[in-house]
Coordinates of C-alpha atoms in Angstrom, one line a residue:
X988 CA 1.2 -8.4 26.0
X989 CA -2.3 -7.2 26.7
X990 CA -3.3 -7.0 23.0
X991 CA -1.9 -8.2 19.6
X992 CA 1.1 -6.4 18.1
X993 CA 1.8 -5.9 14.4
X994 CA 5.5 -5.5 13.4
X995 CA 5.8 -3.5 10.2
X996 CA 8.0 -1.2 8.2
X997 CA 7.3 2.5 7.8
X998 CA 4.3 3.4 5.6
X999 CA 3.8 -0.3 4.9
X1000 CA 0.7 -0.7 2.7
X1001 CA 0.0 -4.1 4.0
X1002 CA -0.2 -3.0 7.6
X1003 CA -2.3 0.0 6.6
X1004 CA -4.9 -2.5 5.5
X1005 CA -5.3 -3.6 9.1
X1006 CA -5.4 0.0 10.3
X1007 CA -8.2 0.8 7.9
X1008 CA -10.1 -2.4 9.0
X1009 CA -9.7 -1.5 12.6
X1010 CA -10.9 2.1 12.0
X1011 CA -14.0 0.8 10.3
X1012 CA -14.8 -1.4 13.3
X1013 CA -14.1 1.4 15.8
X1014 CA -11.2 -0.5 17.2
X1015 CA -8.2 1.7 16.4
X1016 CA -6.5 0.9 19.8
X1017 CA -7.2 -2.9 19.7
X1018 CA -3.8 -3.6 18.2
X1019 CA -0.4 -2.1 18.8
X1020 CA 1.8 -1.3 15.8
X1021 CA 5.6 -1.6 16.2
X1022 CA 7.7 0.0 13.5
X1023 CA 10.8 -1.9 12.2
X1024 CA 13.6 0.1 10.7
X1025 CA 13.8 -1.1 7.0
X1026 CA 17.3 0.4 6.7
X1027 CA 18.7 -2.0 9.2
X1028 CA 18.9 -5.9 9.3
X1029 CA 15.9 -7.5 11.0
X1030 CA 16.6 -7.7 14.7
X1031 CA 17.4 -11.2 16.1
X1032 CA 14.4 -11.1 18.5
X1033 CA 12.0 -10.5 15.5
X1034 CA 13.7 -13.3 13.5
X1035 CA 13.2 -15.6 16.4
X1036 CA 9.5 -14.9 16.4
X1037 CA 9.1 -15.3 12.6
X1038 CA 11.3 -18.4 12.3
X1039 CA 13.8 -16.5 10.3
X1040 CA 11.6 -15.0 7.7
X1041 CA 12.0 -11.2 7.0
X1042 CA 8.7 -10.3 5.3
X1043 CA 6.4 -7.9 7.1
X1044 CA 3.9 -7.3 8.5
X1045 CA 3.7 -10.0 11.2
X1046 CA 1.0 -10.2 13.9
X1047 CA 1.8 -11.5 17.3
X1048 CA -1.2 -12.5 19.5
X1049 CA -1.3 -11.9 23.3
X1050 CA -0.1 -15.4 23.9
X1051 CA 2.7 -15.4 21.4
X1052 CA 1.0 -16.8 18.4
X1053 CA 2.4 -15.6 15.1
X1054 CA 0.5 -14.8 11.9
X1055 CA 2.0 -13.7 8.6
X1056 CA 0.6 -12.3 5.3
X1057 CA -1.7 -9.2 5.4
X1058 CA -4.7 -11.0 4.0
X1059 CA -4.4 -13.7 6.7
X1060 CA -4.1 -11.0 9.3
X1061 CA -7.2 -9.2 7.9
X1062 CA -9.2 -12.3 8.2
X1063 CA -8.0 -12.8 11.8
X1064 CA -9.1 -9.3 12.7
X1065 CA -12.5 -9.7 10.9
X1066 CA -13.2 -12.9 12.7
X1067 CA -11.9 -12.0 16.1
X1068 CA -13.9 -8.8 16.2
X1069 CA -16.8 -9.9 14.1
X1070 CA -19.0 -6.8 14.5
X1071 CA -19.5 -4.7 12.6
X1072 CA -18.9 -7.0 9.8
X1073 CA -16.9 -5.6 6.9
X1074 CA -16.5 -8.6 4.6
X1075 CA -19.6 -9.4 2.6
X1076 CA -22.1 -11.7 4.4
X1077 CA -23.9 -13.0 1.3
X1078 CA -22.1 -16.1 0.0
X1079 CA -22.2 -15.1 -3.7
X1080 CA -21.0 -11.5 -2.9
X1081 CA -18.3 -12.9 -0.7
X1082 CA -17.1 -15.0 -3.6
X1083 CA -17.0 -12.0 -5.9
X1084 CA -15.2 -10.1 -3.2
X1085 CA -12.6 -12.8 -3.0
X1086 CA -12.3 -13.0 -6.7
X1087 CA -11.7 -9.2 -6.9
X1088 CA -9.0 -9.6 -4.2
X1089 CA -7.1 -12.3 -6.1
X1090 CA -5.6 -9.7 -8.4
X1091 CA -4.1 -7.6 -5.6
X1092 CA -0.7 -9.3 -5.7
X1093 CA 0.0 -8.8 -9.5
X1094 CA -1.6 -5.4 -9.3
X1095 CA 0.7 -4.2 -6.6
X1096 CA 3.7 -5.8 -8.2
X1097 CA 3.1 -4.1 -11.5
X1098 CA 3.1 -0.7 -9.8
X1099 CA 6.3 -1.4 -7.9
X1100 CA 8.1 -2.7 -11.0
X1101 CA 6.9 0.4 -12.9
X1102 CA 8.4 2.8 -10.3
X1103 CA 11.6 0.8 -9.9
X1104 CA 12.2 0.7 -13.6
X1105 CA 15.4 2.5 -14.6
X1106 CA 15.3 1.9 -18.4
X1107 CA 13.4 4.7 -20.2
X1108 CA 12.7 2.3 -23.1
X1109 CA 10.6 0.1 -20.9
X1110 CA 8.3 2.9 -19.5
X1111 CA 5.5 2.3 -22.0
X1112 CA 5.5 -1.4 -21.3
X1113 CA 5.4 -0.9 -17.5
X1114 CA 2.5 1.6 -17.9
X1115 CA 0.6 -0.7 -20.1
X1116 CA 0.9 -3.6 -17.6
X1117 CA -0.5 -1.5 -14.8
X1118 CA -3.3 -0.2 -17.0
X1119 CA -4.2 -3.8 -17.8
X1120 CA -4.8 -4.5 -14.1
X1121 CA -6.9 -1.3 -13.8
X1122 CA -8.9 -2.4 -16.8
X1123 CA -9.8 -5.7 -15.2
X1124 CA -10.8 -4.0 -12.0
X1125 CA -13.0 -1.6 -14.0
X1126 CA -14.7 -4.5 -15.8
X1127 CA -15.5 -6.1 -12.5
X1128 CA -16.9 -2.9 -11.1
X1129 CA -19.0 -2.4 -14.2
X1130 CA -20.4 -5.9 -13.9
X1131 CA -21.3 -5.8 -10.3
X1132 CA -22.1 -2.2 -9.5
X1133 CA -22.1 -0.2 -12.8
X1134 CA -23.8 3.0 -11.4
X1135 CA -22.3 3.0 -7.9
X1136 CA -19.0 3.9 -6.3
X1137 CA -17.8 0.8 -4.5
X1138 CA -17.7 -2.9 -5.6
X1139 CA -21.0 -3.3 -3.8
X1140 CA -23.0 -0.8 -1.7
X1141 CA -20.3 0.4 0.7
X1142 CA -16.6 0.6 1.3
X1143 CA -15.7 -3.0 2.1
X1144 CA -12.9 -5.5 2.3
X1145 CA -12.0 -5.3 -1.4
X1146 CA -11.5 -1.5 -1.0
X1147 CA -9.4 -2.1 2.1
X1148 CA -7.1 -4.4 0.2
X1149 CA -6.5 -2.1 -2.8
X1150 CA -6.6 1.4 -1.2
X1151 CA -3.1 1.3 0.3
X1152 CA -1.6 0.1 -2.9
X1153 CA -3.2 2.9 -4.9
X1154 CA -2.0 5.3 -2.4
X1155 CA 1.6 4.0 -2.9
X1156 CA 1.1 4.6 -6.6
X1157 CA 1.3 8.3 -5.8
X1158 CA 4.9 7.7 -6.4
X1159 CA 4.0 6.9 -10.0
X1160 CA 2.2 10.2 -10.3
X1161 CA 5.2 12.1 -9.1
X1162 CA 8.1 10.1 -10.8
X1163 CA 6.4 8.8 -13.9
X1164 CA 3.5 11.3 -14.5
X1165 CA 1.1 8.4 -14.4
X1166 CA -2.7 8.7 -14.2
X1167 CA -5.6 6.8 -15.5
X1168 CA -6.6 7.9 -19.0
X1169 CA -9.6 10.2 -19.1
X1170 CA -11.5 7.8 -21.4
X1171 CA -14.9 6.0 -21.0
X1172 CA -13.0 2.7 -20.6
X1173 CA -11.5 3.8 -17.3
X1174 CA -14.3 6.1 -16.0
X1175 CA -15.7 3.5 -13.6
X1176 CA -12.4 2.4 -12.1
X1177 CA -11.3 6.0 -11.8
X1178 CA -14.5 6.8 -9.8
X1179 CA -13.7 3.9 -7.5
X1180 CA -10.0 4.7 -7.2
X1181 CA -10.7 8.4 -6.4
X1182 CA -13.3 7.5 -3.8
X1183 CA -10.9 5.0 -2.1
X1184 CA -8.1 7.5 -2.0
X1185 CA -10.4 10.1 -0.3
X1186 CA -12.1 7.7 2.1
X1187 CA -12.0 9.1 5.7
X1188 CA -10.9 5.9 7.4
X1189 CA -8.0 5.5 5.0
X1190 CA -6.0 8.7 5.7
X1191 CA -3.1 7.1 7.6
X1192 CA -0.5 8.4 5.0
X1193 CA 0.0 11.4 2.8
X1194 CA 1.0 12.1 -0.8
X1195 CA 4.2 13.9 0.1
X1196 CA 5.1 11.2 2.7
X1197 CA 4.9 8.4 0.1
X1198 CA 6.8 10.4 -2.6
X1199 CA 9.7 11.3 -0.2
X1200 CA 10.1 7.9 1.5
X1201 CA 9.9 5.9 -1.7
X1202 CA 12.5 8.0 -3.6
X1203 CA 15.0 5.1 -3.5
X1204 CA 12.5 2.8 -5.1
X1205 CA 12.1 5.3 -8.0
X1206 CA 15.8 4.9 -8.8
X1207 CA 15.8 1.1 -8.6
X1208 CA 16.7 0.5 -4.9
X1209 CA 14.0 -1.2 -2.9
X1210 CA 13.6 -2.5 0.6
X1211 CA 16.1 -0.2 2.2
X1212 CA 18.9 -0.8 -0.3
X1213 CA 21.2 2.2 -0.9
X1214 CA 21.4 3.7 -4.4
X1215 CA 24.9 4.1 -5.8
X1216 CA 26.7 7.1 -4.4
X1217 CA 24.4 7.6 -1.4
X1218 CA 25.0 7.1 2.3
X1219 CA 21.5 7.3 3.7
X1220 CA 18.2 5.6 2.7
X1221 CA 15.2 7.6 1.9
X1222 CA 13.4 5.4 4.6
X1223 CA 15.5 6.7 7.5
X1224 CA 13.5 7.9 10.5
X1225 CA 15.6 11.1 10.9
X1226 CA 15.4 13.7 9.5
X1227 CA 11.7 13.4 9.6
X1228 CA 10.1 13.2 6.2
X1229 CA 8.0 16.3 7.0
X1230 CA 11.3 18.3 7.2
X1231 CA 12.6 17.1 3.8
X1232 CA 12.0 18.8 0.4
X1233 CA 10.1 17.1 -2.3
X1234 CA 12.4 14.9 -4.4
X1235 CA 13.3 15.7 -8.0
X1236 CA 11.3 14.0 -10.7
X1237 CA 14.2 13.3 -13.1
X1238 CA 14.8 9.7 -12.0
X1239 CA 16.1 8.5 -15.3
X1240 CA 18.8 11.2 -15.5
X1241 CA 20.6 10.8 -12.2
X1242 CA 20.3 9.8 -8.5
X1243 CA 19.7 12.7 -6.1
X1244 CA 22.3 13.2 -3.3
X1245 CA 21.7 12.8 0.4
X1246 CA 21.9 16.6 0.7
X1247 CA 19.4 17.2 -2.1
X1248 CA 16.9 14.8 -0.5
X1249 CA 17.3 16.4 2.9
X1250 CA 18.6 13.2 4.5
X1251 CA 21.5 14.8 6.4
X1252 CA 20.7 16.1 9.9
X1253 CA 21.6 19.7 10.5

């Protein structure tokens, strides 16, 4: 290989982090992205590279070195192509940035557990759990940059980490009617979220793309698993997501058919 390769699943939020970082550095073509079909078992050649693990993304360097976990890959990119620097240079600010990022795992998990919930009685609890994470983020933003937009003075590493997750939470807007409350408590984090979603270097995915591809998550079937009664995953490459209709919102009442989701080729 002449440059590093990232193996990832379609619309992977964790590989999108790397795409955003490369865009900010003006290095969109410094890394190749190789899409893995989530609806099929991991190919043997990939399992050989990863030592048998299936989690993605994975970065392979030009000489065959393997790195896993998106935050590790982000650090590799930031250090290999050091200029322009995206992570904070000041040691204290870097510490705050790292602290802010420590909540990305539970934050993302709460959103995915919310969309995958199939019990209407648990909707309020799932919503409250996600709002709790947004509340913490808002308190951090208020403490370190109360009158600004970003965590500090510009879109940085913290925003790169969270933006793809908040974009995936478009599926919550569609399937759960979720939005941040329009109250003073959430005003600061709403300003930050909206700016992240609209940031120019982070437009690798679209609202309707997320909603269509993640339909199976909305009825409780993640990672390419097939919902009961269905023959094709909402993550299939064909038909292209652009040619499919928007999925129905009534996730608690039924599972939409392959035909209704536009998953059968003409």
